[in-house]
PDB file of C-alpha atoms in Angstrom:
ATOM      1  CA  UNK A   1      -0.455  -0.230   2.308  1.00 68.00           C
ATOM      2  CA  UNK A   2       2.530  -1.489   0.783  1.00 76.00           C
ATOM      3  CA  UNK A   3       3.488  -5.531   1.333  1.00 86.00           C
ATOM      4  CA  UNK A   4       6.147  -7.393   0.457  1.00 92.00           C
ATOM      5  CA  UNK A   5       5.328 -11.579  -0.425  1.00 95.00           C
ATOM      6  CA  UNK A   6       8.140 -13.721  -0.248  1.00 96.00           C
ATOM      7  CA  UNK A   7       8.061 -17.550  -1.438  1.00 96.00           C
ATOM      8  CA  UNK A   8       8.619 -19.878  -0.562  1.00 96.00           C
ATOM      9  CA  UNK A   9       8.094 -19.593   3.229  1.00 95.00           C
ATOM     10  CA  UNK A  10      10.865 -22.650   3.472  1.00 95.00           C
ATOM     11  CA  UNK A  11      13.038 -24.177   1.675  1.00 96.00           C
ATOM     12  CA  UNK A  12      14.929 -28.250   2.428  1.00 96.00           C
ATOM     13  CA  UNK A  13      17.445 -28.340   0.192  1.00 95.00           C
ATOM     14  CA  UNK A  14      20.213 -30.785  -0.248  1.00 96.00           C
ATOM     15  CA  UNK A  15      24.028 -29.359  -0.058  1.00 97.00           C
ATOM     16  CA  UNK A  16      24.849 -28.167  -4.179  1.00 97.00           C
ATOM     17  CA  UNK A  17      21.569 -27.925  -5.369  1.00 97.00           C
ATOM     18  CA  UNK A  18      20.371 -24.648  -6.662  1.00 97.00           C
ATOM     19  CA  UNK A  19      18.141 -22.635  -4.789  1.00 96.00           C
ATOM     20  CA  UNK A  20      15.245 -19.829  -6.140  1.00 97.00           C
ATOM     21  CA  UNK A  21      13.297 -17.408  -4.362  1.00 97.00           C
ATOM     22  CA  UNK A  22      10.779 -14.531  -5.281  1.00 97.00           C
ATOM     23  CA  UNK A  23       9.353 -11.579  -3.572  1.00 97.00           C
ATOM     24  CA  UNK A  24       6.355  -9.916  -5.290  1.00 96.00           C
ATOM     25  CA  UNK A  25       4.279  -6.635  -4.774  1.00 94.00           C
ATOM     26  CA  UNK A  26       1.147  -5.174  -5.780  1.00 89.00           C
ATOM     27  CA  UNK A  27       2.763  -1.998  -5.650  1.00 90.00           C
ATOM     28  CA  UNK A  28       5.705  -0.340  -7.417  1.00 91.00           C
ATOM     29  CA  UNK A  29       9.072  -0.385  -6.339  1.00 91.00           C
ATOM     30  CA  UNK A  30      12.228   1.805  -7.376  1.00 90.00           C
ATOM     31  CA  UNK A  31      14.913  -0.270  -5.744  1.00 92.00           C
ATOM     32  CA  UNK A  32      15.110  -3.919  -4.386  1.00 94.00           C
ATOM     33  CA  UNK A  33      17.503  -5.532  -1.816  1.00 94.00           C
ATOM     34  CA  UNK A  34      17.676  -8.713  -0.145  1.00 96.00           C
ATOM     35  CA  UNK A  35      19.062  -9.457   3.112  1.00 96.00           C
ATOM     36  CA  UNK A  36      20.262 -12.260   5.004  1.00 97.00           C
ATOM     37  CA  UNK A  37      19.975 -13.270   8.564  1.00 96.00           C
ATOM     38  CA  UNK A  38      21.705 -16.029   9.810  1.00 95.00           C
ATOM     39  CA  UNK A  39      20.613 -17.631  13.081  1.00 89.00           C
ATOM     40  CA  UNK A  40      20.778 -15.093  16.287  1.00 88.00           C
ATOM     41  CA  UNK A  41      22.140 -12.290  14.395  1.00 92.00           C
ATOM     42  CA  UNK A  42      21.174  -9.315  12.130  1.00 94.00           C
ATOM     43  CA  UNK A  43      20.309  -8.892   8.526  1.00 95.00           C
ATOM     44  CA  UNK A  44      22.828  -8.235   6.582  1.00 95.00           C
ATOM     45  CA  UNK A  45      22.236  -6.671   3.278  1.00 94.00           C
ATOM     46  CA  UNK A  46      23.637  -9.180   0.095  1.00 96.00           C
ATOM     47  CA  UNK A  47      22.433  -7.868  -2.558  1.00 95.00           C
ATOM     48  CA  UNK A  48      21.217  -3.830  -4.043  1.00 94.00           C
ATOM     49  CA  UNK A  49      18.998  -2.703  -7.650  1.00 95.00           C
ATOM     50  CA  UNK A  50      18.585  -0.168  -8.275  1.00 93.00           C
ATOM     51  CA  UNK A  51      16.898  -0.385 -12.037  1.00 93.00           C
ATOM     52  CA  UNK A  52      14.170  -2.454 -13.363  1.00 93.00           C
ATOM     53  CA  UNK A  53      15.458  -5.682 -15.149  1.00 94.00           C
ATOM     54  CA  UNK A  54      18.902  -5.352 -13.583  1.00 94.00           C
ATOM     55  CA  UNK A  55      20.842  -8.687 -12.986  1.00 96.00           C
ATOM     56  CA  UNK A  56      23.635  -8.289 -10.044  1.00 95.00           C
ATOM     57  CA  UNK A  57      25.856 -10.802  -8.623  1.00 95.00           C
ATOM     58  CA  UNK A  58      27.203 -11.636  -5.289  1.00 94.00           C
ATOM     59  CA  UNK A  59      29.617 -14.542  -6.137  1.00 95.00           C
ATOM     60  CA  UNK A  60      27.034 -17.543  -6.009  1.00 97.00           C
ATOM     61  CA  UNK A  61      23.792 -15.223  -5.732  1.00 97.00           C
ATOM     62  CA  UNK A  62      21.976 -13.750  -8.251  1.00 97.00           C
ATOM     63  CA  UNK A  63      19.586 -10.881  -7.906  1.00 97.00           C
ATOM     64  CA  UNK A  64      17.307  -9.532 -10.742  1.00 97.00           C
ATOM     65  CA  UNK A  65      14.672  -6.381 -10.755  1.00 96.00           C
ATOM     66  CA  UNK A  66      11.582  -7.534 -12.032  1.00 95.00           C
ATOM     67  CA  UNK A  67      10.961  -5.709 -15.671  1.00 94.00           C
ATOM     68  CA  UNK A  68       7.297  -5.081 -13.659  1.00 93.00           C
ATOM     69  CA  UNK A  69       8.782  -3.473 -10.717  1.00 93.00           C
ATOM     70  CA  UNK A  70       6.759  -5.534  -8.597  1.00 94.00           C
ATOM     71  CA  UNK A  71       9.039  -8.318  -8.184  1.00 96.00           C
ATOM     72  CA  UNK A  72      12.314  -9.173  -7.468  1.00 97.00           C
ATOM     73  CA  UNK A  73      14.116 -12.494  -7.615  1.00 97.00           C
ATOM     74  CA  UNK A  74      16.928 -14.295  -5.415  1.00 98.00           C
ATOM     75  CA  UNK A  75      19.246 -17.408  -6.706  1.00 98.00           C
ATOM     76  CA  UNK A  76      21.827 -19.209  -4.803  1.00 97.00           C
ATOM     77  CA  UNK A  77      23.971 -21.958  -6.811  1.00 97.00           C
ATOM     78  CA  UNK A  78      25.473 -24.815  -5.632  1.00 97.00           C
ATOM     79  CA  UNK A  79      24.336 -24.242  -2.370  1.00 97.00           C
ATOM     80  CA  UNK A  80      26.696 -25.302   0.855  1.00 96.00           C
ATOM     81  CA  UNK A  81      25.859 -25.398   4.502  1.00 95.00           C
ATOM     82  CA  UNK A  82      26.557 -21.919   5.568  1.00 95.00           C
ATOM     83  CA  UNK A  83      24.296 -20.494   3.253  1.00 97.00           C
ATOM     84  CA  UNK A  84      21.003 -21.794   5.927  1.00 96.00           C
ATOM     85  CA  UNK A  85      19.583 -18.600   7.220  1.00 96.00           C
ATOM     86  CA  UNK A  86      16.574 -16.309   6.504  1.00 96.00           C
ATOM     87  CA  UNK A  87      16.304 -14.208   3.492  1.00 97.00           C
ATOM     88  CA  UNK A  88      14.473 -11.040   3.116  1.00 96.00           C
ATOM     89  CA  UNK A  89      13.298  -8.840   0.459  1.00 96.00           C
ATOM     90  CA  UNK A  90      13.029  -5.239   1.242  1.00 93.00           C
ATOM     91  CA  UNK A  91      11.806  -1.952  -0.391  1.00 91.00           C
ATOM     92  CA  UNK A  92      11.464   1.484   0.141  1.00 87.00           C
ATOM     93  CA  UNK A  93       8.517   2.471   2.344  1.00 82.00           C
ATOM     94  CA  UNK A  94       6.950   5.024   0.165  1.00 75.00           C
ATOM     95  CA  UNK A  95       3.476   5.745   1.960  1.00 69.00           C
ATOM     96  CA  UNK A  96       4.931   5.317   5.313  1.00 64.00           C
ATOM     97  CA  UNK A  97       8.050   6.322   7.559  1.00 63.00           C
ATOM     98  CA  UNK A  98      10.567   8.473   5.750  1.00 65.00           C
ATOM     99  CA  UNK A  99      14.001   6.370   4.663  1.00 70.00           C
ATOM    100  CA  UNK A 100      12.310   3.171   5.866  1.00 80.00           C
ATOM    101  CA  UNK A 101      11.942  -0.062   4.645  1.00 85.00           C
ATOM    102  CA  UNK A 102       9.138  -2.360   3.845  1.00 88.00           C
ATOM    103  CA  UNK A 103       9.971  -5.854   4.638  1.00 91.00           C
ATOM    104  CA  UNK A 104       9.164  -9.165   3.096  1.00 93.00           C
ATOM    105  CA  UNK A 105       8.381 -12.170   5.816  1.00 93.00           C
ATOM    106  CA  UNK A 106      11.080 -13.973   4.888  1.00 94.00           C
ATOM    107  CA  UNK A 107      12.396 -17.430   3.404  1.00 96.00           C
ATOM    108  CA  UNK A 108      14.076 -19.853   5.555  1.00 95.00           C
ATOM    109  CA  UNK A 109      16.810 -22.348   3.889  1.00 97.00           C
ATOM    110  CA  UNK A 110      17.820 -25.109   5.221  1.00 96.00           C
ATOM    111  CA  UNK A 111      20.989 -27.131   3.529  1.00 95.00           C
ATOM    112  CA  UNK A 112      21.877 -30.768   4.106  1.00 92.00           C
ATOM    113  CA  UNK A 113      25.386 -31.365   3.866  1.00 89.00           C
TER     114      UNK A 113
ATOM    115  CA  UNK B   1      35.067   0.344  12.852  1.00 63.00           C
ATOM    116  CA  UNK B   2      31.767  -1.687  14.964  1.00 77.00           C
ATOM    117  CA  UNK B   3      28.725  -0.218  13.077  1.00 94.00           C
ATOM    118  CA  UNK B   4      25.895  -0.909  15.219  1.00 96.00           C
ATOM    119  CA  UNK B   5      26.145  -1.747  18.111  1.00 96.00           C
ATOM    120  CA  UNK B   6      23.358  -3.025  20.731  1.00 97.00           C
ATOM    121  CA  UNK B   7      23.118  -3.991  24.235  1.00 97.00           C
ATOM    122  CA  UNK B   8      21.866  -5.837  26.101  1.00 97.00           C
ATOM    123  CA  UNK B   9      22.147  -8.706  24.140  1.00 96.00           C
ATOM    124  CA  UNK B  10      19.623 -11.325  26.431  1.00 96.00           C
ATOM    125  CA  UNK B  11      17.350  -9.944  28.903  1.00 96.00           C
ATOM    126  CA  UNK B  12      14.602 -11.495  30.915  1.00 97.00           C
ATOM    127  CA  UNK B  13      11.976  -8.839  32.546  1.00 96.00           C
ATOM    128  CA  UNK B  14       8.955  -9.531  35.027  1.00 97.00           C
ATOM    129  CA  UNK B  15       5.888  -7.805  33.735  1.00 97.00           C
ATOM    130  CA  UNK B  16       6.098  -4.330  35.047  1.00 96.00           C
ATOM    131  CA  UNK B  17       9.359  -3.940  34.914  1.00 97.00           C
ATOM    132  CA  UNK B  18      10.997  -0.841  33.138  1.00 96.00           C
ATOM    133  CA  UNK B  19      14.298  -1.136  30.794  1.00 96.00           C
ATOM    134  CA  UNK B  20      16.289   0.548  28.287  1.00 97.00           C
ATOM    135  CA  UNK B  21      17.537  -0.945  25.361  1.00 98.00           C
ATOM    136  CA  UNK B  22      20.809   1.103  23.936  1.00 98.00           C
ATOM    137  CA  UNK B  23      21.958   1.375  20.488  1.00 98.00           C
ATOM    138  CA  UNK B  24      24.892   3.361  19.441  1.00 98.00           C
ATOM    139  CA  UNK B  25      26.080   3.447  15.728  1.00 97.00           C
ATOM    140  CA  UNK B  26      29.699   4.721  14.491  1.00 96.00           C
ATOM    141  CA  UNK B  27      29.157   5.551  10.836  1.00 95.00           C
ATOM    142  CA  UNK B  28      27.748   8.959  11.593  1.00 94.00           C
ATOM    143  CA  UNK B  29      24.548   7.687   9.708  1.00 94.00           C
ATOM    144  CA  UNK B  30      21.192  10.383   9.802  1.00 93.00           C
ATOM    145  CA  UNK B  31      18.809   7.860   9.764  1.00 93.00           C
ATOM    146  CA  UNK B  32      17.905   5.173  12.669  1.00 95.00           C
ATOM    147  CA  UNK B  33      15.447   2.566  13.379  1.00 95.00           C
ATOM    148  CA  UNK B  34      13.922   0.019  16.017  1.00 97.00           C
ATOM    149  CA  UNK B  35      12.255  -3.158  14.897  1.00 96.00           C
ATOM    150  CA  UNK B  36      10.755  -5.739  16.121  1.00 96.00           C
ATOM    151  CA  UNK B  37      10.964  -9.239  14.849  1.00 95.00           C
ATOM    152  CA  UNK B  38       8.600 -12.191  15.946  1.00 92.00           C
ATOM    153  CA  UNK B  39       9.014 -16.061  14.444  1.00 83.00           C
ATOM    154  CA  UNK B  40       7.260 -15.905  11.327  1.00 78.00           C
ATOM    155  CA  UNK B  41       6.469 -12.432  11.161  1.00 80.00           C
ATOM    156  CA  UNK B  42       9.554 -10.633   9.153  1.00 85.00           C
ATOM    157  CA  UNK B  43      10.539  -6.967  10.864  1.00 91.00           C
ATOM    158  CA  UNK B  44       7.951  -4.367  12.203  1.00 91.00           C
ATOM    159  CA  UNK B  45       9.062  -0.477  12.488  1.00 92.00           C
ATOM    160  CA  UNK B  46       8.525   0.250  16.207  1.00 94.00           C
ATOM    161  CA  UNK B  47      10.043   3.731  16.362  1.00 95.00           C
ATOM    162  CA  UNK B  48      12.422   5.849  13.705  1.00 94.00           C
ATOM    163  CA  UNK B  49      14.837   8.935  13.608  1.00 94.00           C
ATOM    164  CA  UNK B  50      15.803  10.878  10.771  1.00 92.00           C
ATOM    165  CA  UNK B  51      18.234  13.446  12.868  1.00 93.00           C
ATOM    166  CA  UNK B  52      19.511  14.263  16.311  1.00 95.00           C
ATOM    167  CA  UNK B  53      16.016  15.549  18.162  1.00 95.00           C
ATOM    168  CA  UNK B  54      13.679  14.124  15.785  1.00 94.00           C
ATOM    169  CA  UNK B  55      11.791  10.549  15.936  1.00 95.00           C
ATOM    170  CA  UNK B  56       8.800   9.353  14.944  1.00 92.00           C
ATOM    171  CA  UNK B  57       6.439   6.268  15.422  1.00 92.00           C
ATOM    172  CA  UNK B  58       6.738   3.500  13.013  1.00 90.00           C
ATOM    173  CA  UNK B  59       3.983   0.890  12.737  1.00 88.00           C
ATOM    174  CA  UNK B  60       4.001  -0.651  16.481  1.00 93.00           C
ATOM    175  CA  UNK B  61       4.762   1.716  18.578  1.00 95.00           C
ATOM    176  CA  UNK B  62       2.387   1.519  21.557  1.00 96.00           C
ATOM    177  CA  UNK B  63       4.428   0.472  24.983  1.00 96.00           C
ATOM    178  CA  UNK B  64       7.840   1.717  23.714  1.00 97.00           C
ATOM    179  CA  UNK B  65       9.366   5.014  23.557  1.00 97.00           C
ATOM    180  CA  UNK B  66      12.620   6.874  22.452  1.00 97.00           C
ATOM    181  CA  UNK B  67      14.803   9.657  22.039  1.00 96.00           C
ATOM    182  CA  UNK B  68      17.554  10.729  20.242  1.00 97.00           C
ATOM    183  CA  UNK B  69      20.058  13.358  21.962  1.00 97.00           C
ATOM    184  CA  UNK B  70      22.473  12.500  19.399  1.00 97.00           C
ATOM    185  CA  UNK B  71      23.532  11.379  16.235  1.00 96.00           C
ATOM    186  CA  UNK B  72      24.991   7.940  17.417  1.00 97.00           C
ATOM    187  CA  UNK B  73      22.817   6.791  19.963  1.00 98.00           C
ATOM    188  CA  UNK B  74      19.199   5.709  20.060  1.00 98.00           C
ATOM    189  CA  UNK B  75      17.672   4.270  22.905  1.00 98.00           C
ATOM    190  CA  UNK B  76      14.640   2.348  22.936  1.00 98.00           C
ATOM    191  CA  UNK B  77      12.507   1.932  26.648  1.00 97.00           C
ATOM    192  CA  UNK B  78      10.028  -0.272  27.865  1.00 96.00           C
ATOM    193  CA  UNK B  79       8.149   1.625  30.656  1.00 90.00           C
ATOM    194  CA  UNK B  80       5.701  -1.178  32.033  1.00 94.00           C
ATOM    195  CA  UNK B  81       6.989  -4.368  30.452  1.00 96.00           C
ATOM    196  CA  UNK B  82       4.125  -6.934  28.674  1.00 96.00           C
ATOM    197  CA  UNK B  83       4.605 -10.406  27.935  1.00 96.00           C
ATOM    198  CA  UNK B  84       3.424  -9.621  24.526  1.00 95.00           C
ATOM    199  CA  UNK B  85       6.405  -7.407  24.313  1.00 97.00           C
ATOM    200  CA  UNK B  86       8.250 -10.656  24.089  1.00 97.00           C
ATOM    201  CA  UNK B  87      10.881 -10.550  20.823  1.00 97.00           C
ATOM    202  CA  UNK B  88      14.242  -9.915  19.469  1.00 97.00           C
ATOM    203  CA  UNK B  89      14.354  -5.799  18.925  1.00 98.00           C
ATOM    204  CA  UNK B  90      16.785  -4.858  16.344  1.00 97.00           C
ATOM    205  CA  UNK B  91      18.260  -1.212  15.751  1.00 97.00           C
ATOM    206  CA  UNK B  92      19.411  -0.230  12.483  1.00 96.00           C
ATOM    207  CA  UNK B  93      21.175   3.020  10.518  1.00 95.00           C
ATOM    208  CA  UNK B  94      21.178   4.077   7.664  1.00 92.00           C
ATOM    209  CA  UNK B  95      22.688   6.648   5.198  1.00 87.00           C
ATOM    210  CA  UNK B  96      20.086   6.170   2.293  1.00 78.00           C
ATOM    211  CA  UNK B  97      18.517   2.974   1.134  1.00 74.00           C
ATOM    212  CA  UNK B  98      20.203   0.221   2.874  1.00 81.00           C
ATOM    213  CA  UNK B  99      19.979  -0.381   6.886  1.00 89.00           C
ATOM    214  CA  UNK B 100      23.035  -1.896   8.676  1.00 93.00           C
ATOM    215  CA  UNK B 101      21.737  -3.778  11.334  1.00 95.00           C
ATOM    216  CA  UNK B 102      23.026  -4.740  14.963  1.00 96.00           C
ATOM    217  CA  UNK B 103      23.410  -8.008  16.007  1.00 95.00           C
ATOM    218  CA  UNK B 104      19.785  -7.624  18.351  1.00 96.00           C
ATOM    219  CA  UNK B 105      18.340  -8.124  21.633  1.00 97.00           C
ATOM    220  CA  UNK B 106      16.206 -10.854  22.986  1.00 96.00           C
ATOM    221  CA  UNK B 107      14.044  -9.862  25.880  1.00 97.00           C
ATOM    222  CA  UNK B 108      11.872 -12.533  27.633  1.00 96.00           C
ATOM    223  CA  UNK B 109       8.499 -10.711  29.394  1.00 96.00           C
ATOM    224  CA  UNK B 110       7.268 -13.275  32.680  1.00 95.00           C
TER     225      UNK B 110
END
């Protein structure tokens, strides 16, 4: 089936550095998003594409649609303490549940002031 | 305007033990889900519903079930609680693509 594999796992980062992060699939997807879950809450969607090789914003994060299809990539610059929290790729669940989505596992980011 | 909303928020259970978790969404969304999210393990579907009366099983569905009498609320049970059902459950809506999520609920099985 279809699987979503985020790297890295974790990230230690240092408060204004720059941060990347990937999500790849074997299989092809028509839309993208990433989500972010900060601690004890729920994921709360940052960033939508819709159309491969499309580069959206989100005031310091940067999203772009793999030209592929099968990958997707997340940037946060000049990072700063509340950005620590979980991000997750996601995609459409095409072989699966109808309307659901297929979920990466998920990078952790930690920030030191 | 709350979105979704989810109670309870903490809940420790003795294995055995019945309980329903409730979500109720205001944005008159179609589409609702329950996952499941262990440490390391990203979100599982346990149960969906794309209307009023329908739902379907998602990927981990055994030892949970649920209904859906209307469009805003979507219940989720546990009828003989397992320590393996141990996690923070998450609903969600949606309208199309993107899930709103509630905040979740942690439930402890001992």
């Amino acid at each position: 089936g279809q699987q979503l594999n985020q790297s890295p796992q974790s990230m230690f980062i240092q408060e204004g550095e720059d941060v990347s992060m990937n999500c790849t699939s074997s299989s092809i997807f028509n839309t993208w998003l990433w989500y972010k879950q900060e601690p004890g809450e729920g994921p709360v969607l940052l960033i939508a594409l819709y159309k491969a090789g499309e580069l959206t914003s989100n005031g310091r994060l940067t999203a772009q649609f793999g030209i592929t299809r099968k990958d997707s990539f997340l940037n946060i610059s000049a990072s700063i303490p509340s950005d620590v929290g979980i991000y997750f790729c996601a995609g459409p669940d095409y072989g699966g549940s109808q309307g659901n989505l297929i979920f990466g596992k998920g990078t952790k980011l930690s920030v030191k002031p | 305007n709350a979105g979704v909303t989810q109670t309870p928020k903490f809940r420790i259970l003795k294995i055995g033990q019945s309980m329903t978790l409730q979500c109720t969404q205001d944005m008159n969304h179609n589409y609702m889900y329950w996952y499941r999210q262990d440490p390391g393990m990203g979100l599982k579907l346990i149960y969906y519903s794309v209307g009023a009366g329908i739902t379907d099983k998602g990927e981990v569905p055994n030892g949970y079930n649920v209904s859906r009498s209307t469009t805003e609320d979507f219940p989720l049970r546990l009828e003989l609680a397992a320590p393996s059902q141990t996690s923070v459950y998450f609903c969600a809506s949606s309208y199309s693509k993107d899930l709103t999520f509630g905040a979740g609920s942690r439930l402890t099985v001992l």
